[in-house]
CSV table of C-alpha atoms in Angstrom, one decimal:
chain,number,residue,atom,x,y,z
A,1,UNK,CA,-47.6,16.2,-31.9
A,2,UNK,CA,-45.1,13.8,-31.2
A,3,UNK,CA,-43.8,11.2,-33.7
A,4,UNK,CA,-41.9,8.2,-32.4
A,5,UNK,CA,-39.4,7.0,-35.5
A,6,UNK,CA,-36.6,4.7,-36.0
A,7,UNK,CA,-32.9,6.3,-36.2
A,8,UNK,CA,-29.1,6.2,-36.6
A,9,UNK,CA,-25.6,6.4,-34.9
A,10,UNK,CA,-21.9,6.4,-35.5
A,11,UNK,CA,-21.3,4.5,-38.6
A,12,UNK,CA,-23.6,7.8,-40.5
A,13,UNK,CA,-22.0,10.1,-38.2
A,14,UNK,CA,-19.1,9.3,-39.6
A,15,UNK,CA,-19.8,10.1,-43.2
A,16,UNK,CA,-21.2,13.3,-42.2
A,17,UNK,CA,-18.5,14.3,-40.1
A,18,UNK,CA,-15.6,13.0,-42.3
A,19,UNK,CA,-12.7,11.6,-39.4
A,20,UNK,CA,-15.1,11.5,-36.8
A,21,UNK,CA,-13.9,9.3,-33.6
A,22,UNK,CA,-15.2,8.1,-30.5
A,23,UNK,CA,-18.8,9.1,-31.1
A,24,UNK,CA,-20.2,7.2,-28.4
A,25,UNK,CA,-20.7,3.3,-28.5
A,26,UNK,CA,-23.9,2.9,-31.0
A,27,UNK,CA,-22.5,-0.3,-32.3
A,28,UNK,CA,-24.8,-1.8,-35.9
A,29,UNK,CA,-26.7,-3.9,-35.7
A,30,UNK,CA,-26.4,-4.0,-31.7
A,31,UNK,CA,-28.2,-1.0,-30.0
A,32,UNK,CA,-26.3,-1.1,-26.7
A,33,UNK,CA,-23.7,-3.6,-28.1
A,34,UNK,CA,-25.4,-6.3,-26.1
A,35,UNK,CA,-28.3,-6.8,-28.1
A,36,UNK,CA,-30.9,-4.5,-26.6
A,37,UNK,CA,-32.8,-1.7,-28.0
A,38,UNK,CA,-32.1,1.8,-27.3
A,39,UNK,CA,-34.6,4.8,-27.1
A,40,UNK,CA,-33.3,8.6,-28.0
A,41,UNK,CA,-35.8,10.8,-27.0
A,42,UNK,CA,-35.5,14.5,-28.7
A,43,UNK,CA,-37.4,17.4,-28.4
A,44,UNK,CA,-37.4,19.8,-31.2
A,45,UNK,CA,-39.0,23.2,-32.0
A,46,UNK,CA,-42.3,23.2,-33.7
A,47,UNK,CA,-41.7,24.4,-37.8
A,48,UNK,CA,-37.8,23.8,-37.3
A,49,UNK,CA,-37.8,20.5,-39.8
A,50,UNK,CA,-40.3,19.5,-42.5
A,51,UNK,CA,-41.9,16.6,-42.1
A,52,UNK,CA,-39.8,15.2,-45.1
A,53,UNK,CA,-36.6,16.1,-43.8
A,54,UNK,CA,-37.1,14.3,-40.5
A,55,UNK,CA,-38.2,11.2,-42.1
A,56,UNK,CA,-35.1,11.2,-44.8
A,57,UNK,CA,-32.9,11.5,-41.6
A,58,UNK,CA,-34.2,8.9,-39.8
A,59,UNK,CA,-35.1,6.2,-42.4
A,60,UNK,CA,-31.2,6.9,-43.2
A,61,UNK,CA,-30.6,5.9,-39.9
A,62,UNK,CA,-32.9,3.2,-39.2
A,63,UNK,CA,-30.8,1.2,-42.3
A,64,UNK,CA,-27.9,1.9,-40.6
A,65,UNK,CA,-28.8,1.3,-37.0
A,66,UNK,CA,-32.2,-0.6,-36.8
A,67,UNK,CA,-31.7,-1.5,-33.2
A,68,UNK,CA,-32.4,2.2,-32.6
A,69,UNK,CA,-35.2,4.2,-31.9
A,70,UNK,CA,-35.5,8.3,-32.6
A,71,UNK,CA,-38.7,9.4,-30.1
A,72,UNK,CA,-39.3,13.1,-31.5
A,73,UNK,CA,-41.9,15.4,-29.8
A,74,UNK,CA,-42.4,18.5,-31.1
A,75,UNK,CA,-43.2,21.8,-29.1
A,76,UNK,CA,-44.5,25.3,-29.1
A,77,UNK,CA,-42.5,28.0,-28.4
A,78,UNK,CA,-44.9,29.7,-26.1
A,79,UNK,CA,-43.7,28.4,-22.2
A,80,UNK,CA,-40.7,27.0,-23.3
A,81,UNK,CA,-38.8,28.1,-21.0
A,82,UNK,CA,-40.7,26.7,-18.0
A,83,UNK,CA,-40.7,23.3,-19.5
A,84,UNK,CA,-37.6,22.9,-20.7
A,85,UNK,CA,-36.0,24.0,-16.9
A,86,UNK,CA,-38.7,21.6,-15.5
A,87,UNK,CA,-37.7,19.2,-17.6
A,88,UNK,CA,-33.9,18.9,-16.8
A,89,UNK,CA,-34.7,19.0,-13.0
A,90,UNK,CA,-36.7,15.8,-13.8
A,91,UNK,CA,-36.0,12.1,-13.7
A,92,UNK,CA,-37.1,11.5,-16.8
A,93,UNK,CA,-35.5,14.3,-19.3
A,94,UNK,CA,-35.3,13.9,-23.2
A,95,UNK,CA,-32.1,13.2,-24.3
A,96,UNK,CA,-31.6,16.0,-27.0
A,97,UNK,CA,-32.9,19.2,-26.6
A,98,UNK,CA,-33.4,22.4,-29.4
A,99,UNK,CA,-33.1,25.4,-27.7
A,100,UNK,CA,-33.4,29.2,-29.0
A,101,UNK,CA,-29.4,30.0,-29.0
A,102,UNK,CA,-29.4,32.6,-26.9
A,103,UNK,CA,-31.3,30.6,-24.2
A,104,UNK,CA,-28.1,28.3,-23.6
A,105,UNK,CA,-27.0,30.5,-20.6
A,106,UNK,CA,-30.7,30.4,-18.7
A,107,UNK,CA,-30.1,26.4,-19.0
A,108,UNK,CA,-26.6,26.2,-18.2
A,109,UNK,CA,-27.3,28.1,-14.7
A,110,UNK,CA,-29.1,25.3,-13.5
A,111,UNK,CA,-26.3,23.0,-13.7
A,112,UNK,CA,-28.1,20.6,-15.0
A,113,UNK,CA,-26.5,20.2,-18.6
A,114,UNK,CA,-23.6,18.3,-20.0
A,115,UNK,CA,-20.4,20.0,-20.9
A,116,UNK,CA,-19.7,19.3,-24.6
A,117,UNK,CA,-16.5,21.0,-24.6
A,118,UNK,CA,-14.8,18.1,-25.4
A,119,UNK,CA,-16.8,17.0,-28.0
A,120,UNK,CA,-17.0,20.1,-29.7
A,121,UNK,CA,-13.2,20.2,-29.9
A,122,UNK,CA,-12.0,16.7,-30.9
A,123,UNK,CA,-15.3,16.1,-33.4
A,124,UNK,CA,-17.6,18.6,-34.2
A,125,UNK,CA,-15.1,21.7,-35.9
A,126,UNK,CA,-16.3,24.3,-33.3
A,127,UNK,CA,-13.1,26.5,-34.9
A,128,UNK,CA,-15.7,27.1,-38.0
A,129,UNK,CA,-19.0,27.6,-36.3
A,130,UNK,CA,-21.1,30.8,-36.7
A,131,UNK,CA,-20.3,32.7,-33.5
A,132,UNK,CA,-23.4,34.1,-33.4
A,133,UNK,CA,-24.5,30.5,-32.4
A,134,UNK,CA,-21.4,29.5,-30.8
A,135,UNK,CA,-20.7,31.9,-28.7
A,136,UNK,CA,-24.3,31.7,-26.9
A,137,UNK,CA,-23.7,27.9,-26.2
A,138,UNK,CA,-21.0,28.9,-24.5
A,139,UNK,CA,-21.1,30.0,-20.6
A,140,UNK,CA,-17.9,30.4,-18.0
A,141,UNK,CA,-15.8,28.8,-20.8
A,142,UNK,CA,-17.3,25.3,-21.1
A,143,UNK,CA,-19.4,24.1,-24.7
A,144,UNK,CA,-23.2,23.5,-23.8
A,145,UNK,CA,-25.1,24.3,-27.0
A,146,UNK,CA,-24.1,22.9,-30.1
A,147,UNK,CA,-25.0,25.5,-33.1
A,148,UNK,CA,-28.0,23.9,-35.1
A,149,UNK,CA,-29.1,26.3,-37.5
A,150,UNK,CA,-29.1,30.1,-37.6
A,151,UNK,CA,-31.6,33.0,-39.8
A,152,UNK,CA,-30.8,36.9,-39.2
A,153,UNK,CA,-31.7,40.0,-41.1
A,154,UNK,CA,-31.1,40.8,-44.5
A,155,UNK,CA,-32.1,44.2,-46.5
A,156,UNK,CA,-35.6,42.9,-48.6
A,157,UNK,CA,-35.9,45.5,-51.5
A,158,UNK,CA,-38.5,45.9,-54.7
A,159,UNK,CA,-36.0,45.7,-57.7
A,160,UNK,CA,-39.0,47.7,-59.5
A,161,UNK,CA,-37.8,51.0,-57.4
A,162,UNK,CA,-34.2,50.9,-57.4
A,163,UNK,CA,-34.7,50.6,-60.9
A,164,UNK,CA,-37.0,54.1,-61.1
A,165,UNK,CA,-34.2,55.3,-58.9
A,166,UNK,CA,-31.2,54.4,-61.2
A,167,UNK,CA,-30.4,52.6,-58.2
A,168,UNK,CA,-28.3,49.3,-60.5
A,169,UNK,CA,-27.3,47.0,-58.3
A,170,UNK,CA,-27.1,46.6,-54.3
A,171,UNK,CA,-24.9,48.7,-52.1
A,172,UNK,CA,-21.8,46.8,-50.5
A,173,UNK,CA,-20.7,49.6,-48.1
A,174,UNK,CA,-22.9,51.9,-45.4
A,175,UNK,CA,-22.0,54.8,-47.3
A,176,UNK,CA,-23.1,53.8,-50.9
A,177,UNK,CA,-26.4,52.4,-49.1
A,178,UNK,CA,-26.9,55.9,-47.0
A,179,UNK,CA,-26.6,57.3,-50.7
A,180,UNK,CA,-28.9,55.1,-52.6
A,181,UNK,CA,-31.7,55.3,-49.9
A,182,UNK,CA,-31.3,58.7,-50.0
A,183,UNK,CA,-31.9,59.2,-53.4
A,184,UNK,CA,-34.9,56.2,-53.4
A,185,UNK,CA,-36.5,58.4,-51.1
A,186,UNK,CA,-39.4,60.4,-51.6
A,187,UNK,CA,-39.4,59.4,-55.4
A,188,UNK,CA,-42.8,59.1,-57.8
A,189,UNK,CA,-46.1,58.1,-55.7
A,190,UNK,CA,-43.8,59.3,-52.4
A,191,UNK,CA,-41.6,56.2,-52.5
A,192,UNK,CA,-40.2,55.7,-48.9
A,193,UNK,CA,-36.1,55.2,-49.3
A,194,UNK,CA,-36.7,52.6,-45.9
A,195,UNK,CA,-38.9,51.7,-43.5
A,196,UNK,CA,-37.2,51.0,-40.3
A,197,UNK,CA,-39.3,51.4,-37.2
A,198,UNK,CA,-38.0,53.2,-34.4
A,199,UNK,CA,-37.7,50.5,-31.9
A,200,UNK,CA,-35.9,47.8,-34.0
A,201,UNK,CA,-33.2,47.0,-31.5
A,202,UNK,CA,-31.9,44.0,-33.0
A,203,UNK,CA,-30.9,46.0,-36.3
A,204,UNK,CA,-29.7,48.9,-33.8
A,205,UNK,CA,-27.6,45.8,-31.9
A,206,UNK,CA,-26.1,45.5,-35.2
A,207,UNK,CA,-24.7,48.7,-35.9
A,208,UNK,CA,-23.5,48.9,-32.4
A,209,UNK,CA,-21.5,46.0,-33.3
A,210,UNK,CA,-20.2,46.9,-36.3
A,211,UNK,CA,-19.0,50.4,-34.7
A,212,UNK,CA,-17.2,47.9,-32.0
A,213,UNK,CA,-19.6,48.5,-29.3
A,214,UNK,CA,-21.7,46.2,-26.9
A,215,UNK,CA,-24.9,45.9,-25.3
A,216,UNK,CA,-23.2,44.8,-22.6
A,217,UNK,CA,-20.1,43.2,-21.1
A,218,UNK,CA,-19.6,41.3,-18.1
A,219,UNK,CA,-15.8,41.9,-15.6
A,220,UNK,CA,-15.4,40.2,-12.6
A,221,UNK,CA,-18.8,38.3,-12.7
A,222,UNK,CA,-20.7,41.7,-12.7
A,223,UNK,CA,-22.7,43.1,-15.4
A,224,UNK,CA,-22.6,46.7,-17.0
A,225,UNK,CA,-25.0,48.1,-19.6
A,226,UNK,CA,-22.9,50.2,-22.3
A,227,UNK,CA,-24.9,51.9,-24.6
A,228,UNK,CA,-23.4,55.0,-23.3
A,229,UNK,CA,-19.9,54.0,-24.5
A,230,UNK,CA,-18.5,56.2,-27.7
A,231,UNK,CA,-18.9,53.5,-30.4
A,232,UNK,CA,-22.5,51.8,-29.2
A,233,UNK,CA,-23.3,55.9,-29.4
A,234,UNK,CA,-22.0,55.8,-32.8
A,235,UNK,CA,-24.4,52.8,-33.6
A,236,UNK,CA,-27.5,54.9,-32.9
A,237,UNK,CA,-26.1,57.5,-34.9
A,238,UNK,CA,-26.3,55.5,-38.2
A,239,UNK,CA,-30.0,54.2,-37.0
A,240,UNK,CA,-31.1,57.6,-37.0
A,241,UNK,CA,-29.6,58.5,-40.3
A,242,UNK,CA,-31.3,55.6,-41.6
A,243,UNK,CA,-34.7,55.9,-40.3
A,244,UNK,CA,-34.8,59.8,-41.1
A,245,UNK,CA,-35.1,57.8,-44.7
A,246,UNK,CA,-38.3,57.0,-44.4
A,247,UNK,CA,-41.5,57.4,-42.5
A,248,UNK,CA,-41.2,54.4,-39.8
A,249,UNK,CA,-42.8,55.2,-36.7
A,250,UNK,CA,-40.4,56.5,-33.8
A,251,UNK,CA,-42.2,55.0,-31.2
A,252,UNK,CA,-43.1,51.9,-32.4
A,253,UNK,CA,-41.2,48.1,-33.2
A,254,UNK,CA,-41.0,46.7,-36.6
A,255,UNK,CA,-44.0,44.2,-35.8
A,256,UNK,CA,-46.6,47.7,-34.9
A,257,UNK,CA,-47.1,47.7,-37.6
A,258,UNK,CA,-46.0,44.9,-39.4
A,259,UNK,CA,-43.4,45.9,-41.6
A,260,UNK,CA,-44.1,43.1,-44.3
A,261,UNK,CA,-47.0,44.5,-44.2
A,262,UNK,CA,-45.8,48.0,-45.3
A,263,UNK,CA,-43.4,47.0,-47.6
A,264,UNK,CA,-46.4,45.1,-49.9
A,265,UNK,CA,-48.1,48.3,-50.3
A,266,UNK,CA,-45.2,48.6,-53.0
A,267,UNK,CA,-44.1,52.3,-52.2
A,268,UNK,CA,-41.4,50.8,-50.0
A,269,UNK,CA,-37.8,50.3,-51.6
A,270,UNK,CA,-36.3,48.5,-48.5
A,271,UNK,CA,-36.9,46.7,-45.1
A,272,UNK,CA,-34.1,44.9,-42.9
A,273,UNK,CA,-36.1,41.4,-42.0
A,274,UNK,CA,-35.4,37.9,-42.4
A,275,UNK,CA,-35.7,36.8,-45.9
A,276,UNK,CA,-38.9,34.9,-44.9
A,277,UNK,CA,-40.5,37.9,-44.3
A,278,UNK,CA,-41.2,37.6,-48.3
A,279,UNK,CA,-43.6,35.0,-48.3
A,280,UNK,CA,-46.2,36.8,-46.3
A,281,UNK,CA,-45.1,40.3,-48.4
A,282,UNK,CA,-45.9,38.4,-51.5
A,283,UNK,CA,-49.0,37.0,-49.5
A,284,UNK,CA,-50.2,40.6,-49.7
A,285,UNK,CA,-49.5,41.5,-52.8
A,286,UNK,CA,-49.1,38.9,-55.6
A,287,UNK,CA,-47.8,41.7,-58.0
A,288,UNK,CA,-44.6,41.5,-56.0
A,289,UNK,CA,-43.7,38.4,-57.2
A,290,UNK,CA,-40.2,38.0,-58.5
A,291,UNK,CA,-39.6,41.6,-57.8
A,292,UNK,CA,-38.0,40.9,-54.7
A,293,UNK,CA,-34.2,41.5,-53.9
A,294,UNK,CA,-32.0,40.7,-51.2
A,295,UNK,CA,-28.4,41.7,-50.1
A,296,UNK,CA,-26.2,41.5,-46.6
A,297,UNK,CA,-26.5,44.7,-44.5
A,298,UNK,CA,-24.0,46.7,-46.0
A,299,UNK,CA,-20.7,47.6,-43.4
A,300,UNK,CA,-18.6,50.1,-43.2
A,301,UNK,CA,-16.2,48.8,-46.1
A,302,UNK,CA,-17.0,46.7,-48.8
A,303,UNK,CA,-14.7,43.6,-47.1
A,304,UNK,CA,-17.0,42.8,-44.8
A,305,UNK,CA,-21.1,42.8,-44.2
A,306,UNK,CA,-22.4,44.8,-41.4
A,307,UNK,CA,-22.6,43.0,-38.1
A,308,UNK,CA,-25.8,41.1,-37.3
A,309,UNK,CA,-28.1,39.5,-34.5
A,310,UNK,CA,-28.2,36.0,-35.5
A,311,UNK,CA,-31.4,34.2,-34.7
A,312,UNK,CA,-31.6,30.4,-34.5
A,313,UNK,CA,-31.5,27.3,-32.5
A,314,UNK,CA,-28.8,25.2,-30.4
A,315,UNK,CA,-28.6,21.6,-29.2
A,316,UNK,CA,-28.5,20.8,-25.5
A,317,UNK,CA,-28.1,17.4,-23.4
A,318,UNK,CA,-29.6,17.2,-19.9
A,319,UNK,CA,-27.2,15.6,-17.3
A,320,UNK,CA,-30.1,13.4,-16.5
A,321,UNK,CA,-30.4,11.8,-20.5
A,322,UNK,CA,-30.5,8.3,-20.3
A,323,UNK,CA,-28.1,8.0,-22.9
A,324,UNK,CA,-25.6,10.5,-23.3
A,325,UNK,CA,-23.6,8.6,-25.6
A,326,UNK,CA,-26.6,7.7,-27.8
A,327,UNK,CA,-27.8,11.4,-27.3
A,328,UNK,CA,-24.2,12.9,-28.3
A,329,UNK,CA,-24.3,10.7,-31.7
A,330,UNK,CA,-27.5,12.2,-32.6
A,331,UNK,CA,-26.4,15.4,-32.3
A,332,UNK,CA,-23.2,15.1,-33.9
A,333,UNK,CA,-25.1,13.9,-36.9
A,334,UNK,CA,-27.6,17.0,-36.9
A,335,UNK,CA,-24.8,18.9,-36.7
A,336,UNK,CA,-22.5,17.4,-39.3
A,337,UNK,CA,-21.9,18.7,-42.7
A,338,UNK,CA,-24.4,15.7,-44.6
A,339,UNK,CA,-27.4,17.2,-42.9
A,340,UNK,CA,-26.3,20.7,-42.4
A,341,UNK,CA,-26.5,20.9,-46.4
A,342,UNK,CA,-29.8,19.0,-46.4
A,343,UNK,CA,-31.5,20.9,-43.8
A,344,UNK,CA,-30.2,24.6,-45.0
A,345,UNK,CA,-32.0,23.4,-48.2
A,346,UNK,CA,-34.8,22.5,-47.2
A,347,UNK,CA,-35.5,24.9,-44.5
A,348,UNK,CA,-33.6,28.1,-46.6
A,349,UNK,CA,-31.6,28.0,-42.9
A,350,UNK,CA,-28.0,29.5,-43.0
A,351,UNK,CA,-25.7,26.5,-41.8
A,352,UNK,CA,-24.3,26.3,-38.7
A,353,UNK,CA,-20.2,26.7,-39.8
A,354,UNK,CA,-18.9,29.0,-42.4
A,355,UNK,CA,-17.2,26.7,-44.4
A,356,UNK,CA,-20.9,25.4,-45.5
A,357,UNK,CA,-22.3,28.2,-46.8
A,358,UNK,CA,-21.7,26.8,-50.4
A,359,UNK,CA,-24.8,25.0,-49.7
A,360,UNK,CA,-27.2,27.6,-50.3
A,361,UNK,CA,-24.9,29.0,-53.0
A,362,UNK,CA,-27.9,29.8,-55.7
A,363,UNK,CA,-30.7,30.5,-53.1
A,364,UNK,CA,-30.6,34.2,-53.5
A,365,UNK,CA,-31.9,35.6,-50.1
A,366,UNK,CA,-30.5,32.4,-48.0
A,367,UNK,CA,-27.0,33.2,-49.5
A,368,UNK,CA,-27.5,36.5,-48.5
A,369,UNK,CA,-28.4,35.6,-45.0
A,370,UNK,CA,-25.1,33.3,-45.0
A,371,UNK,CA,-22.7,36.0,-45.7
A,372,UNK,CA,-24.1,38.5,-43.2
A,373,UNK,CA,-24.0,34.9,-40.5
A,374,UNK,CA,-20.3,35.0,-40.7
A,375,UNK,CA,-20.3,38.2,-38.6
A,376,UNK,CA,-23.2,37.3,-36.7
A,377,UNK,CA,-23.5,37.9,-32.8
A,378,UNK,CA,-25.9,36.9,-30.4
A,379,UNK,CA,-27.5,39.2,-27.1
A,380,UNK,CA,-25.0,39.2,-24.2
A,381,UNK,CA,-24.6,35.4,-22.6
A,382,UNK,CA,-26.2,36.1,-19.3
A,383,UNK,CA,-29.3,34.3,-17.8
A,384,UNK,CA,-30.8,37.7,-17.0
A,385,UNK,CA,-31.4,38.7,-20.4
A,386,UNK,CA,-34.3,37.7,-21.1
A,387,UNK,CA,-35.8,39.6,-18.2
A,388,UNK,CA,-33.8,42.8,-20.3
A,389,UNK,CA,-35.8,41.8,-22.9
A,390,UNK,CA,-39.1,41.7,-21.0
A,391,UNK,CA,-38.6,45.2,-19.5
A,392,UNK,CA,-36.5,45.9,-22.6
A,393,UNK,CA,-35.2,49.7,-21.8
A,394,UNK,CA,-33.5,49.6,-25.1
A,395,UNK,CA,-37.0,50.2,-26.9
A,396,UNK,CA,-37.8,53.5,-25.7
A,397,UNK,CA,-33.7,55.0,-25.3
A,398,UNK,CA,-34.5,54.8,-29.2
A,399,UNK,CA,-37.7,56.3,-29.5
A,400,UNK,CA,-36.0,59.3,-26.8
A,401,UNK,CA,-32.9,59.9,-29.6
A,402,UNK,CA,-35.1,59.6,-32.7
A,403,UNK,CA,-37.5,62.6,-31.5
A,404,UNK,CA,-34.2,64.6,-30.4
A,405,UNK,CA,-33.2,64.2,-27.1
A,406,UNK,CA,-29.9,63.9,-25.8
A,407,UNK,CA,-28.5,60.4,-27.1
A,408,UNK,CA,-25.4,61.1,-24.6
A,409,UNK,CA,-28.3,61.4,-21.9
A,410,UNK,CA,-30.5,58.5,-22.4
A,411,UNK,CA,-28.1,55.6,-23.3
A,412,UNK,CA,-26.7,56.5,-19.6
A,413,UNK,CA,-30.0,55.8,-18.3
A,414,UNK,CA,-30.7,52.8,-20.4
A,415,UNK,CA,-27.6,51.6,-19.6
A,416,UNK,CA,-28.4,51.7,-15.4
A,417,UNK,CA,-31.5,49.9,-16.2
A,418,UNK,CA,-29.7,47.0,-18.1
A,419,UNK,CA,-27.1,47.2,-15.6
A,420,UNK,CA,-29.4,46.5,-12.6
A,421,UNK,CA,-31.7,43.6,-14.4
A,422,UNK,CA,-28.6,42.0,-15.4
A,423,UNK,CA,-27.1,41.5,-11.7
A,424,UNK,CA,-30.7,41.6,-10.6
A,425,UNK,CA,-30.0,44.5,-8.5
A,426,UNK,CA,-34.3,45.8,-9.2
């Protein structure tokens, strides 16, 4: 689908970034300041922005800067990756890219994007960005993906069971929630405290995290898988704890079978999902309606949420755009505060900066999301992670500790495995 619509520049930049300066040379009134038109061409993920939302953006825009054109096509996630890198080895590249935030580093590898650094310092706030969407965007110390918008995992319960439970309001530290899940479990009709598949990595990634652990970590320009390191050991310790709570499959991911799909069966008292997984548990089962919950993943103290794997999308510029000014004052604009607030709204998306998560203050399971965003991470920033992820080793190390073998054992040869794909040593 591809939608070609009029659209914007400094002067409504500058409103939704308050102080912004030297946003590129979009002059009103004037296109290129010399009376001709100007084209930005943007790609952007299918289902990112309603239809409404994109057309309040850029009807703002096209009264502010009617010598400007917005040239929006939309595309599937499916092969994006072969299209985008075709597409910035091209003559003819789009101007504005979204990209999956923890795809920045494949991109950046082909030298083929512009450095934002600068921009990101003197105009954007980068000092109050999510990391878990900075910190992806950003590869050998330069700024190439501007955070977006970001989603990660909340705990989904049924109020109706924590009720049976005596269970009155939601856990705010690991312990309390190890306690309450405890108890939920195995209650009337053989009530499940959780369900948490075995091989739900990106919730194990999490508690790695939050025992000050890595996946991975990069010295000298070499990789080295560390799941064998005391605190990512620690991580899987609390994952086991947790799943013994329940009667997720060991050997199986949270989509085999889907775990919204569990959960509406309405003998579940939590998953850990992203709060859209409601609308297809509710799908399922109508009865659930308005008996949903939501709270951050509880942490080790009640200060601070458990760490997360934040989800979500960054904003690229090819070197070869044939605007980079033009391109740069569209993306300071979706990333300014005015459309931050609208598109969290709209969208129920977690903001990209910290400072804006008043704007889903209200939304019960977005404002959840938000808190648990401000200790978000994302996967290690290396372009080789995705082919971890295709072979993913993590996966069945899991499945090996849940049915009791030697954690110590296993994360060391999980760890090798990571440790070759990453510096492609296979």
């Amino acid at each position: 689908m591809k939608k070609r619509l009029p659209v914007w520049a400094c002067a409504l930049v500058s409103v939704a970034v308050p102080g912004l300066t030297g946003c590129g040379g979009v002059l009103p009134g004037g296109g290129d300041g010399e009376g001709g038109a100007r084209t930005v061409s943007v790609w952007l993920m299918k289902g990112s922005v309603s239809d409404d939302f994109l057309e309040r953006f850029t009807t703002a825009y096209e009264k502010e800067h009617p010598g400007v054109t917005l040239d929006v096509t939309f595309q599937e996630w499916t092969g994006i990756g072969k299209k985008v890198t075709a597409a910035l080895a091209s003559e003819d590249a789009p101007d504005v890219i979204e990209v999956g935030n923890t795809q920045v580093a494949q991109y950046a590898e082909t030298e083929l994007l512009h450095d934002l650094t600068l921009e990101s310092v003197r105009d954007l706030g980068y000092q109050d960005w999510l990391p878990g969407l900075a910190e992806p965007g950003k590869v050998r110390g330069a700024q190439y993906g501007i955070p977006w918008y970001a989603a990660n995992r909340v705990v989904i319960y049924n109020k109706d069971l924590f009720d049976r439970a005596g269970v009155e309001a939601p856990p705010r530290t690991r312990e309390q929630w190890l306690e309450d899940t405890e108890k939920l479990d195995g209650g009337p009709g053989g009530t499940q405290g959780i369900y948490l598949a075995g091989q739900d990595w990106y919730t194990l990634a999490g508690f790695v995290w939050d025992e000050g652990g890595e996946l991975a970590v990069e010295r000298n320009g070499r990789w080295t898988g560390t799941l064998d390191t005391p605190a990512a050991l620690r991580g899987m310790a609390v994952y086991k704890e947790l799943q013994a709570l329940g009667d997720g499959p060991r050997n199986a991911d949270e989509e085999n079978p889907p775990q919204a799909q569990v959960f509406a069966r309405g003998d579940v008292a939590q998953i850990i999902a992203p709060p859209s997984a409601a609308a297809a548990i509710e799908e399922r089962n109508p009865a659930l309606k308005g008996k949903l919950g939501f709270f951050p993943i509880p942490g080790r103290t009640a200060d601070e949420p458990c760490a997360v794997f934040t989800g979500g999308s960054d904003l690229i510029i090819p070197r070869n755009s044939g605007d980079r000014d033009a391109a740069m004052d569209v993306v300071a604009a979706l990333a300014g505060e005015k459309w931050q607030t609208d598109l969290a709204r709209t969208m129920n998306y977690v903001p990209n900066k910290s400072t804006l998560a008043g704007a889903v203050r209200g939304q019960e399971a977005t404002a959840a999301m938000a808190v648990g965003a401000a200790r978000g991470r994302a996967t290690p920033n290396s372009p080789q992670w995705a082919a971890v992820e295709a072979a993913n080793p993590i996966k069945p190390y899991m499945t090996a500790v849940l049915e009791g073998k030697s954690a110590e054992r296993e994360a060391k040869a999980a760890s090798a495995r990571i440790t070759a794909t990453l510096n492609d040593d296979r």
